[in-house]
mmCIF file of C-alpha atoms and ligand atoms in Angstrom:
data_model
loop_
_atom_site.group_PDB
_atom_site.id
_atom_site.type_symbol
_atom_site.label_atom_id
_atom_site.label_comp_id
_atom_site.label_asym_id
_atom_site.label_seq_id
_atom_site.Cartn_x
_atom_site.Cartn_y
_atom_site.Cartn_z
ATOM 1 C CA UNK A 1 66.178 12.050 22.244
ATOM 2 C CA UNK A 2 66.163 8.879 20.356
ATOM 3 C CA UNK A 3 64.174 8.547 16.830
ATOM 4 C CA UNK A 4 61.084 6.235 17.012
ATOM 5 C CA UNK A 5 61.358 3.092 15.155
ATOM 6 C CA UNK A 6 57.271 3.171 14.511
ATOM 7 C CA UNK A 7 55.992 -0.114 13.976
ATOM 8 C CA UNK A 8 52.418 0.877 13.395
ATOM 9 C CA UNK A 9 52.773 3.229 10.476
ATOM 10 C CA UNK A 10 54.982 0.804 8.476
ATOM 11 C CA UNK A 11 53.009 -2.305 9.109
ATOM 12 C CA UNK A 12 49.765 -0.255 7.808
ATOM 13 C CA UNK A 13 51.893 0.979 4.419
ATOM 14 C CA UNK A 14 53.030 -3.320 4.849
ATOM 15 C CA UNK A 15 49.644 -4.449 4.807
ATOM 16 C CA UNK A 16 48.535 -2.019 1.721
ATOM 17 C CA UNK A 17 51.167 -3.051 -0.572
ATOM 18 C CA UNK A 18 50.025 -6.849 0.497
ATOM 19 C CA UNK A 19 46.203 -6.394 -0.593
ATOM 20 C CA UNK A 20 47.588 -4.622 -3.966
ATOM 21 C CA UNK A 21 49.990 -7.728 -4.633
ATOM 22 C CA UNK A 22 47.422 -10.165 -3.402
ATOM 23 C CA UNK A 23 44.846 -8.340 -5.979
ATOM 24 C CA UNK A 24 47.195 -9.098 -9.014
ATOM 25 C CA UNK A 25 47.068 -13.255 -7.976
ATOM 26 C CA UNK A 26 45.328 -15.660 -10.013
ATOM 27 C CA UNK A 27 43.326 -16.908 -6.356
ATOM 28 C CA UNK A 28 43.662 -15.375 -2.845
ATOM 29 C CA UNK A 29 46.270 -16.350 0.334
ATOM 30 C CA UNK A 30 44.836 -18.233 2.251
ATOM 31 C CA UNK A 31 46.014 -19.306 6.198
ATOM 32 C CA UNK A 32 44.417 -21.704 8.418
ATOM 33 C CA UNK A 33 44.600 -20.812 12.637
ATOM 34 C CA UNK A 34 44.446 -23.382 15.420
ATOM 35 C CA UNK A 35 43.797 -22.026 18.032
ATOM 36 C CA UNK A 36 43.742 -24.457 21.268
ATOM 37 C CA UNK A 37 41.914 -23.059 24.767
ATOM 38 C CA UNK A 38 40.685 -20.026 26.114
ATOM 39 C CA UNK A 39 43.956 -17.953 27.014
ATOM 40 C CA UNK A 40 43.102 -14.534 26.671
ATOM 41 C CA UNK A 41 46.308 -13.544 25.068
ATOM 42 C CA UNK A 42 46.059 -15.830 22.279
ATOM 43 C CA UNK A 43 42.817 -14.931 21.545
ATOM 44 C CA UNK A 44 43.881 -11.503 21.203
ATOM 45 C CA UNK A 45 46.382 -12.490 18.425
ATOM 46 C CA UNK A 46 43.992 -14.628 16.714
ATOM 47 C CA UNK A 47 41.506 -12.608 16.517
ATOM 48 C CA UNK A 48 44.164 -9.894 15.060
ATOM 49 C CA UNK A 49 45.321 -12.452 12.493
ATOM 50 C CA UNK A 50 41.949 -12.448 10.857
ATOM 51 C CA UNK A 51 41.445 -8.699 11.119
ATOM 52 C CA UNK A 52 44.476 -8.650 9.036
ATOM 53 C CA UNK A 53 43.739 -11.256 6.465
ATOM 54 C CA UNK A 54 40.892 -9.147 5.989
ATOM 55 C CA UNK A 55 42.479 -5.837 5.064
ATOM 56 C CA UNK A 56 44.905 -7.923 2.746
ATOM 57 C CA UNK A 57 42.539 -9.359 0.890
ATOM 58 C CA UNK A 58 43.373 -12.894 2.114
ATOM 59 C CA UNK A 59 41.493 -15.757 3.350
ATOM 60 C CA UNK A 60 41.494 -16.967 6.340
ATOM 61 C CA UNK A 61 40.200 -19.868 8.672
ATOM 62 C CA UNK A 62 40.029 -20.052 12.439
ATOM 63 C CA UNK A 63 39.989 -23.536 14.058
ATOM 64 C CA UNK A 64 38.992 -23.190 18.270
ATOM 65 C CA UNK A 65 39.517 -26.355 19.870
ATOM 66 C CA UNK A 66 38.918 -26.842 23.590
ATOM 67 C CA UNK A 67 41.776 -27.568 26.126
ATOM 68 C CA UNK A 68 40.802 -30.773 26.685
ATOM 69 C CA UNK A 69 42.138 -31.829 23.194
ATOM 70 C CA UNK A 70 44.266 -34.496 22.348
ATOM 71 C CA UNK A 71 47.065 -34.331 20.612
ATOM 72 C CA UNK A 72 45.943 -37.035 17.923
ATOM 73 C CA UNK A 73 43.350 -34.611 17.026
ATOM 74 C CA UNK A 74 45.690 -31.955 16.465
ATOM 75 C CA UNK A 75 47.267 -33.892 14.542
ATOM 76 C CA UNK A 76 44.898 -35.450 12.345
ATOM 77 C CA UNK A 77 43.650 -31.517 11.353
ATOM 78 C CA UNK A 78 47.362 -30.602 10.364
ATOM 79 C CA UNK A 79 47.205 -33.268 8.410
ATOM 80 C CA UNK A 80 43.593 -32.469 6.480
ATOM 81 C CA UNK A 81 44.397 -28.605 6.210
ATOM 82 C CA UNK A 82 48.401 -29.637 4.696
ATOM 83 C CA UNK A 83 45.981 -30.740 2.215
ATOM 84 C CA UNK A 84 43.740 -28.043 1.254
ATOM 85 C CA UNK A 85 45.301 -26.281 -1.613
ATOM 86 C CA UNK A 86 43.284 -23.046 -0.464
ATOM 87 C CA UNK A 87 45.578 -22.977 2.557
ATOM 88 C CA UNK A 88 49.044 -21.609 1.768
ATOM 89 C CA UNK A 89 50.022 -21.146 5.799
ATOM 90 C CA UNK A 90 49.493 -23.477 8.691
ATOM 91 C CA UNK A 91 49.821 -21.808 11.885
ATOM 92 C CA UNK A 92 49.140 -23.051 15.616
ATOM 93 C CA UNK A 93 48.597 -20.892 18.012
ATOM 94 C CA UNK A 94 50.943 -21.231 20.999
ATOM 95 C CA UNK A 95 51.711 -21.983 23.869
ATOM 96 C CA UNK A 96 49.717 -25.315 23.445
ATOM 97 C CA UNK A 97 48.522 -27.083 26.878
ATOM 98 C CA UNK A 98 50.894 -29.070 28.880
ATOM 99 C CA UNK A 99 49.239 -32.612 27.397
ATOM 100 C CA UNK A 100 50.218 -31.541 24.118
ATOM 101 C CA UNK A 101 53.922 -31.828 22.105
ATOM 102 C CA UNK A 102 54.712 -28.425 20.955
ATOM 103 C CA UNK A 103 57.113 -29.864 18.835
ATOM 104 C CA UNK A 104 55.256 -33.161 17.587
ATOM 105 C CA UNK A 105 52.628 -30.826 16.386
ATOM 106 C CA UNK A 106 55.226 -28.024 14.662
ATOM 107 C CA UNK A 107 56.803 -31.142 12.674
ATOM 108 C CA UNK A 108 53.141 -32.208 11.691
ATOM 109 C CA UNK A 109 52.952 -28.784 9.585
ATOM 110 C CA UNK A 110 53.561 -29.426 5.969
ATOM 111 C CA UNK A 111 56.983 -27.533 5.877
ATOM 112 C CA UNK A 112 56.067 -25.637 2.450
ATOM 113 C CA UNK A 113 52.948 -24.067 4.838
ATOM 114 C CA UNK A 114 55.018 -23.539 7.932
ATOM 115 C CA UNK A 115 54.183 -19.877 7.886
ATOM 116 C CA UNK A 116 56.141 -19.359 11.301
ATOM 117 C CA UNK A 117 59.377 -20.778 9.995
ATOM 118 C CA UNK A 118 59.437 -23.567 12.935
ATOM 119 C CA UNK A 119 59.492 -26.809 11.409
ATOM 120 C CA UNK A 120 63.211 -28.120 12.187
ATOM 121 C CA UNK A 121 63.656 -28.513 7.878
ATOM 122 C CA UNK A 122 62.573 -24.233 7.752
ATOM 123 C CA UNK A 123 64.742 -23.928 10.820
ATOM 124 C CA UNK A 124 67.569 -25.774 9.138
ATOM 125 C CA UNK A 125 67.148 -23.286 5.621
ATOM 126 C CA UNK A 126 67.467 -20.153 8.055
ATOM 127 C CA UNK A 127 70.971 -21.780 10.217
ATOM 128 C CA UNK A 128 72.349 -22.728 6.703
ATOM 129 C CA UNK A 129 71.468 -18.805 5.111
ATOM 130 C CA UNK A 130 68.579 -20.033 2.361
ATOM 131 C CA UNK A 131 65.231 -19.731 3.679
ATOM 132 C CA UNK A 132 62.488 -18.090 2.355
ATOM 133 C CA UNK A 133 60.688 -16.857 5.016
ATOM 134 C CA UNK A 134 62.116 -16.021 8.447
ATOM 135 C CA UNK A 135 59.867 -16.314 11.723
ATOM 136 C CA UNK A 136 57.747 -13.203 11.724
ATOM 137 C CA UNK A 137 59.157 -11.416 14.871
ATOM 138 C CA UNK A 138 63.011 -10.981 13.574
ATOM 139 C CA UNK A 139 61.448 -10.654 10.044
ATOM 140 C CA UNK A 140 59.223 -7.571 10.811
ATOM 141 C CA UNK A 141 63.044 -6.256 13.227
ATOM 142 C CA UNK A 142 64.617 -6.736 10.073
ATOM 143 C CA UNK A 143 62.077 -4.608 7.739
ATOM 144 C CA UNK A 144 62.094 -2.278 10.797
ATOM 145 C CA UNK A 145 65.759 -1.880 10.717
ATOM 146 C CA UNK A 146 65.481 -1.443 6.527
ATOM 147 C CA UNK A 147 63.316 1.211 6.650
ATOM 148 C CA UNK A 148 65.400 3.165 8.824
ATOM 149 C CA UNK A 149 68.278 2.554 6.997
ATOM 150 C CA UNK A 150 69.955 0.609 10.004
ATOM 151 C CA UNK A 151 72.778 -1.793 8.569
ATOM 152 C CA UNK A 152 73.798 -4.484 11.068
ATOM 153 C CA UNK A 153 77.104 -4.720 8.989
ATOM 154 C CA UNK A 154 80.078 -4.799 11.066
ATOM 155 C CA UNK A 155 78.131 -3.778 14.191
ATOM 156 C CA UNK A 156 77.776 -5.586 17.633
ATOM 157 C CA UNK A 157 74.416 -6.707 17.412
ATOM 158 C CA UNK A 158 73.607 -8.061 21.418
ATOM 159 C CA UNK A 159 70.380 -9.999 21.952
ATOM 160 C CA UNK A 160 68.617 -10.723 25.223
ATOM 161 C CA UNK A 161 66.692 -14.198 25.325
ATOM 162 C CA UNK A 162 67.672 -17.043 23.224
ATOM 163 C CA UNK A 163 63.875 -18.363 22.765
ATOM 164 C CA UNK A 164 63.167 -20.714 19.118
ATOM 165 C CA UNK A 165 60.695 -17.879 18.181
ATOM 166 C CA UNK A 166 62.406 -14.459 18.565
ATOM 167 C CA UNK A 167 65.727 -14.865 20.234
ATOM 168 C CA UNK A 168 67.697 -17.561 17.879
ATOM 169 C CA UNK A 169 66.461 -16.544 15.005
ATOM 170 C CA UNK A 170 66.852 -12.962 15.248
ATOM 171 C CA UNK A 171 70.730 -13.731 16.249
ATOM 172 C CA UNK A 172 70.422 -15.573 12.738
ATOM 173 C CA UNK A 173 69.079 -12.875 10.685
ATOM 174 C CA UNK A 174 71.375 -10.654 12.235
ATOM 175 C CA UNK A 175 74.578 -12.814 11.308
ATOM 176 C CA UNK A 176 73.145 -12.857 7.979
ATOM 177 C CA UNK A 177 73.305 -9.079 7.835
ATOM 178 C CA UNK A 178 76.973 -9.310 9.037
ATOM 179 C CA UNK A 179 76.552 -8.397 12.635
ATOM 180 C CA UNK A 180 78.819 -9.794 15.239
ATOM 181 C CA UNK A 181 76.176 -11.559 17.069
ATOM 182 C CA UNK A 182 75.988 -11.996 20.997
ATOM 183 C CA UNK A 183 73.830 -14.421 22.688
ATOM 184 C CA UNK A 184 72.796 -13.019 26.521
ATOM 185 C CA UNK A 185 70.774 -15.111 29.045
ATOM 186 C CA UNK A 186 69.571 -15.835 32.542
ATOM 187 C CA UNK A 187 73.124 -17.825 32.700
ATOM 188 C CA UNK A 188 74.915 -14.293 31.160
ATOM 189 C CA UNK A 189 76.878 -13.598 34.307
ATOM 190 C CA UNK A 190 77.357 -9.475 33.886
ATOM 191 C CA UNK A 191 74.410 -8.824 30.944
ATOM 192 C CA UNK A 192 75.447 -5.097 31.826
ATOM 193 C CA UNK A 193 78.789 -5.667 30.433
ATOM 194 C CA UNK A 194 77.461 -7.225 27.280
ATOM 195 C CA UNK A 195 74.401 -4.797 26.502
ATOM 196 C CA UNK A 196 76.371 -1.559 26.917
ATOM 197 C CA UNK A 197 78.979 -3.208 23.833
ATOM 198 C CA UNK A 198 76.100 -3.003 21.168
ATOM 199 C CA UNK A 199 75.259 -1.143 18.366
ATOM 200 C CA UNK A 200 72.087 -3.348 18.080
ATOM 201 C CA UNK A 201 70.618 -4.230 20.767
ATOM 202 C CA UNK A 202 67.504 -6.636 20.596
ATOM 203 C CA UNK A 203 65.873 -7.574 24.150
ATOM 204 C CA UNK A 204 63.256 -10.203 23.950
ATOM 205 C CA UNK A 205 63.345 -11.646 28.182
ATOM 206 C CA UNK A 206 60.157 -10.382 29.422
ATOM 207 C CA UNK A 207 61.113 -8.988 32.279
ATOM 208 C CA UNK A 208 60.337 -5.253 32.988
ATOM 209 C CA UNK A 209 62.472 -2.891 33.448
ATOM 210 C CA UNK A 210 65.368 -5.265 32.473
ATOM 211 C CA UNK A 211 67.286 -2.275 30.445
ATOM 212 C CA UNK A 212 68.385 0.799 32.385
ATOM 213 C CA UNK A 213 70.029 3.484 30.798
ATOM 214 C CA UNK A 214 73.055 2.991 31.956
ATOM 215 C CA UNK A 215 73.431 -0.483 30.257
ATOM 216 C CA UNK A 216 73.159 0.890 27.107
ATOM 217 C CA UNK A 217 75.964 2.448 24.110
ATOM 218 C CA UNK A 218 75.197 6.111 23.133
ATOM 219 C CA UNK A 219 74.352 6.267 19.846
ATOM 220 C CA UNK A 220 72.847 2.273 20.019
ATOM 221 C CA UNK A 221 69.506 1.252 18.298
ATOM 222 C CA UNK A 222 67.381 -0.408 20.814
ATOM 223 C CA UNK A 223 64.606 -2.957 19.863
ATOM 224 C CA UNK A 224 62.129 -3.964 22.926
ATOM 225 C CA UNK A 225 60.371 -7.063 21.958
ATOM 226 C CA UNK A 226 58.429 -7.489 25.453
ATOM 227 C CA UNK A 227 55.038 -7.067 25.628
ATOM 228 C CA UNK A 228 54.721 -7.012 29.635
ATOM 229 C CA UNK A 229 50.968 -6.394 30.989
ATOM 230 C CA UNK A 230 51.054 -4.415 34.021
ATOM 231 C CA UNK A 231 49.315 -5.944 36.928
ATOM 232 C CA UNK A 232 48.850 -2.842 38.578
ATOM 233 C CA UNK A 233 47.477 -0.417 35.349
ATOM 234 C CA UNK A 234 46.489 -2.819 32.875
ATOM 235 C CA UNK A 235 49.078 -1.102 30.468
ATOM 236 C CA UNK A 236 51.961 -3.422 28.057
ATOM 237 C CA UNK A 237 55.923 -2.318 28.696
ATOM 238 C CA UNK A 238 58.614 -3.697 27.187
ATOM 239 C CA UNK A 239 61.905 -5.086 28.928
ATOM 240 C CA UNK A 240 63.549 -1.367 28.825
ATOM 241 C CA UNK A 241 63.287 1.413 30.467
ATOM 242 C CA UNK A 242 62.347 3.965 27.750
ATOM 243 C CA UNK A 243 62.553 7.098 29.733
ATOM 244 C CA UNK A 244 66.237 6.587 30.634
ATOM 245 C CA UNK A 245 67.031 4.304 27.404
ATOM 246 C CA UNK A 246 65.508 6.921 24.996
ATOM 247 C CA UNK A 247 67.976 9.559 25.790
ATOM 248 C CA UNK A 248 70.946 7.573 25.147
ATOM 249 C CA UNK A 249 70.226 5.899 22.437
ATOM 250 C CA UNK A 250 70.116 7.062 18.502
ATOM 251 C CA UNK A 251 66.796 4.855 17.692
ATOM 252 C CA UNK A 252 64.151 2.870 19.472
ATOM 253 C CA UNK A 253 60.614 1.260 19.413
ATOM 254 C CA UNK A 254 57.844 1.880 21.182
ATOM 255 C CA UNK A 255 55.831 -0.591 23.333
ATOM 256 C CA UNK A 256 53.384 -0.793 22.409
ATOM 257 C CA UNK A 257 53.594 0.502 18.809
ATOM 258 C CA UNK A 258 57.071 -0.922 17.570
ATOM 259 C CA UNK A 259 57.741 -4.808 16.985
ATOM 260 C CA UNK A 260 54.734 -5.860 17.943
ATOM 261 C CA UNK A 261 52.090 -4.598 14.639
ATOM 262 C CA UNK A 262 55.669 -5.837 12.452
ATOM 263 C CA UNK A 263 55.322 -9.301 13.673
ATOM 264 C CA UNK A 264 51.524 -9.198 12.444
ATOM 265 C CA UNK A 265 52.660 -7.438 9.280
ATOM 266 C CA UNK A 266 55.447 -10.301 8.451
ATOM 267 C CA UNK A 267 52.789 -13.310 9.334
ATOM 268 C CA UNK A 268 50.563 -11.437 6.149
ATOM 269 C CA UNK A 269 54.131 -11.209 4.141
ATOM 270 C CA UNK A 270 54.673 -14.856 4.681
ATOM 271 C CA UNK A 271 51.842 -15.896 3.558
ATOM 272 C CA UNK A 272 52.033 -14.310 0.756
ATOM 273 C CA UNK A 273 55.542 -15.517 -0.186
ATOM 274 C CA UNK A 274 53.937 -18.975 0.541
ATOM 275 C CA UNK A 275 51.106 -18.459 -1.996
ATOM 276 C CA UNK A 276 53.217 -17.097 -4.622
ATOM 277 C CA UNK A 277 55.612 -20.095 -4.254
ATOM 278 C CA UNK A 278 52.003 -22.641 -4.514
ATOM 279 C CA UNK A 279 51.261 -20.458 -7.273
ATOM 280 C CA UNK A 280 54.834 -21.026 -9.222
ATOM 281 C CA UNK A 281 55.299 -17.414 -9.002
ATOM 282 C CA UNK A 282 58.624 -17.733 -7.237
HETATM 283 N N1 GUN B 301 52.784 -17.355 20.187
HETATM 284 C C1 GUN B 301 53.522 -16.239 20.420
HETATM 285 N N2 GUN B 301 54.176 -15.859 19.310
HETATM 286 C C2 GUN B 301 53.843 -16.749 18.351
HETATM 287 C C3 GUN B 301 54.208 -16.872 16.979
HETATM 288 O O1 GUN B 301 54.982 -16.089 16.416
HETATM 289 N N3 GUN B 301 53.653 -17.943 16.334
HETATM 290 C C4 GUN B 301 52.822 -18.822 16.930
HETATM 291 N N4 GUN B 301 52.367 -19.840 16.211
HETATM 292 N N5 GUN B 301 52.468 -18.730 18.198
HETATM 293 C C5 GUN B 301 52.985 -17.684 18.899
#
């Protein structure tokens, strides 16, 4: 049976060395949150955001703005909160409605408050290996990995999905750590093949049930990024199949209970780093 990479724990010990650094700053973090429609999802996340910012000590502000938005308004609050000083992060909420440019209103984010990492200048730091923060689902798979003493070093590190927010940038982080990095997609023609060569293997497709146990290495580390809502039961899986998975492999996360409270935990991290860099502390 395969150790459990436990999210939850460590992003609660994440979140308590936060407040304690955040205590010791001359003012606190700060993050602003637009948050456009009703999607019940995303109001889920937001609403964890600021239960976060809370327990860190940190400010934060929550912007709702109805569907029917346009995306001049969008962008004429990016532009306001890029200049409140009490902001360090930026974030928008997405996916944004079809009417609006996803990407006109990332590169409307001040990149020095681009707490997500997905302004094309952050997104060039992280391809070219000198970025300060990373986007905060491979971030909180890399503390994961660190505090279980998992070194992607010389490894075949395989990842599932190619997305801007988890997929390519995990691949990154993963390079930087030395892995041999493969790229699987829906255009992978025998994703078997590829999955049962890694010593990492990071699945982020959300599809269930994607990752049988016979697709994966003994001995692998497998990270399920998927947070799948049953239609049936009402319950979140992953993309593997962790009955079948767990047994092979040497280390695995939970869903839910594994990536998903480390993404939350590296969104407070980030903004942190951010305020420390306003603050000339960095
Ligand atoms: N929607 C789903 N994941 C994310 C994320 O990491 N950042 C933002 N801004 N929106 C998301």
């Amino acid at each position: 049976m395969a150790t459990i990479l436990d999210g939850k724990v460590l992003a609660a010990s994440i979140r308590l060395k936060l407040r304690e650094e955040a205590a010791l700053l001359p003012r606190r973090p700060g993050i602003a949150v637009i948050l456009v429609g009703d999607d019940p999802a995303s109001q889920l996340y937001v609403k964890n955001k600021a239960k976060d910012c809370e327990e860190c000590g940190f400010l934060s502000r929550r912007i709702d703005l109805p569907d029917t938005v346009s995306e001049e308004e969008i962008l004429g609050i990016l532009n306001k909160l890029n200049a409140e000083t009490i902001y360090d992060g930026v974030l928008v909420q997405l996916p944004l409605p079809a009417h609006i440019s996803e990407k006109r209103v990332i590169e409307a984010i001040a990149p020095e408050k681009d707490v997500d990492a997905f302004h094309p200048l952050n997104v060039g730091r992280m391809v070219r290996g000198d970025s300060v923060i990373w986007p905060c689902t491979p971030a909180g798979i890399g503390a994961l990995l660190d505090a279980y003493d998992i070194s992607a070093d010389g490894k075949v590190c395989v990842m599932v999905g190619r997305s801007n927010i988890v997929g390519k940038p995990m691949g990154l982080l993963l390079l930087r750590r030395h892995g041999t990095v493969i790229y699987c997609h829906r255009h992978t023609p025998d994703l078997a093949a590829m999955t049962r060569q890694a010593d990492i293997l990071v699945v982020a497709a959300g599809q269930p049930r994607l990752i049988s146990g016979s697709m994966v290495k003994p001995g692998a580390t497998v990270i399920d990024v998927a947070m799948n809502r049953d239609a049936e039961t009402g319950r979140f899986t992953g993309d593997v199949c962790f009955d079948e998975v767990s047994e092979k492999a040497a280390f695995i996360t939970p869903v839910p209970g594994g990536v998903g409270p480390m993404t939350r935990a590296m969104l407070m991290q980030n903004v942190l780093t951010l305020a420390k860099l306003h603050m000339g502390l960095l």
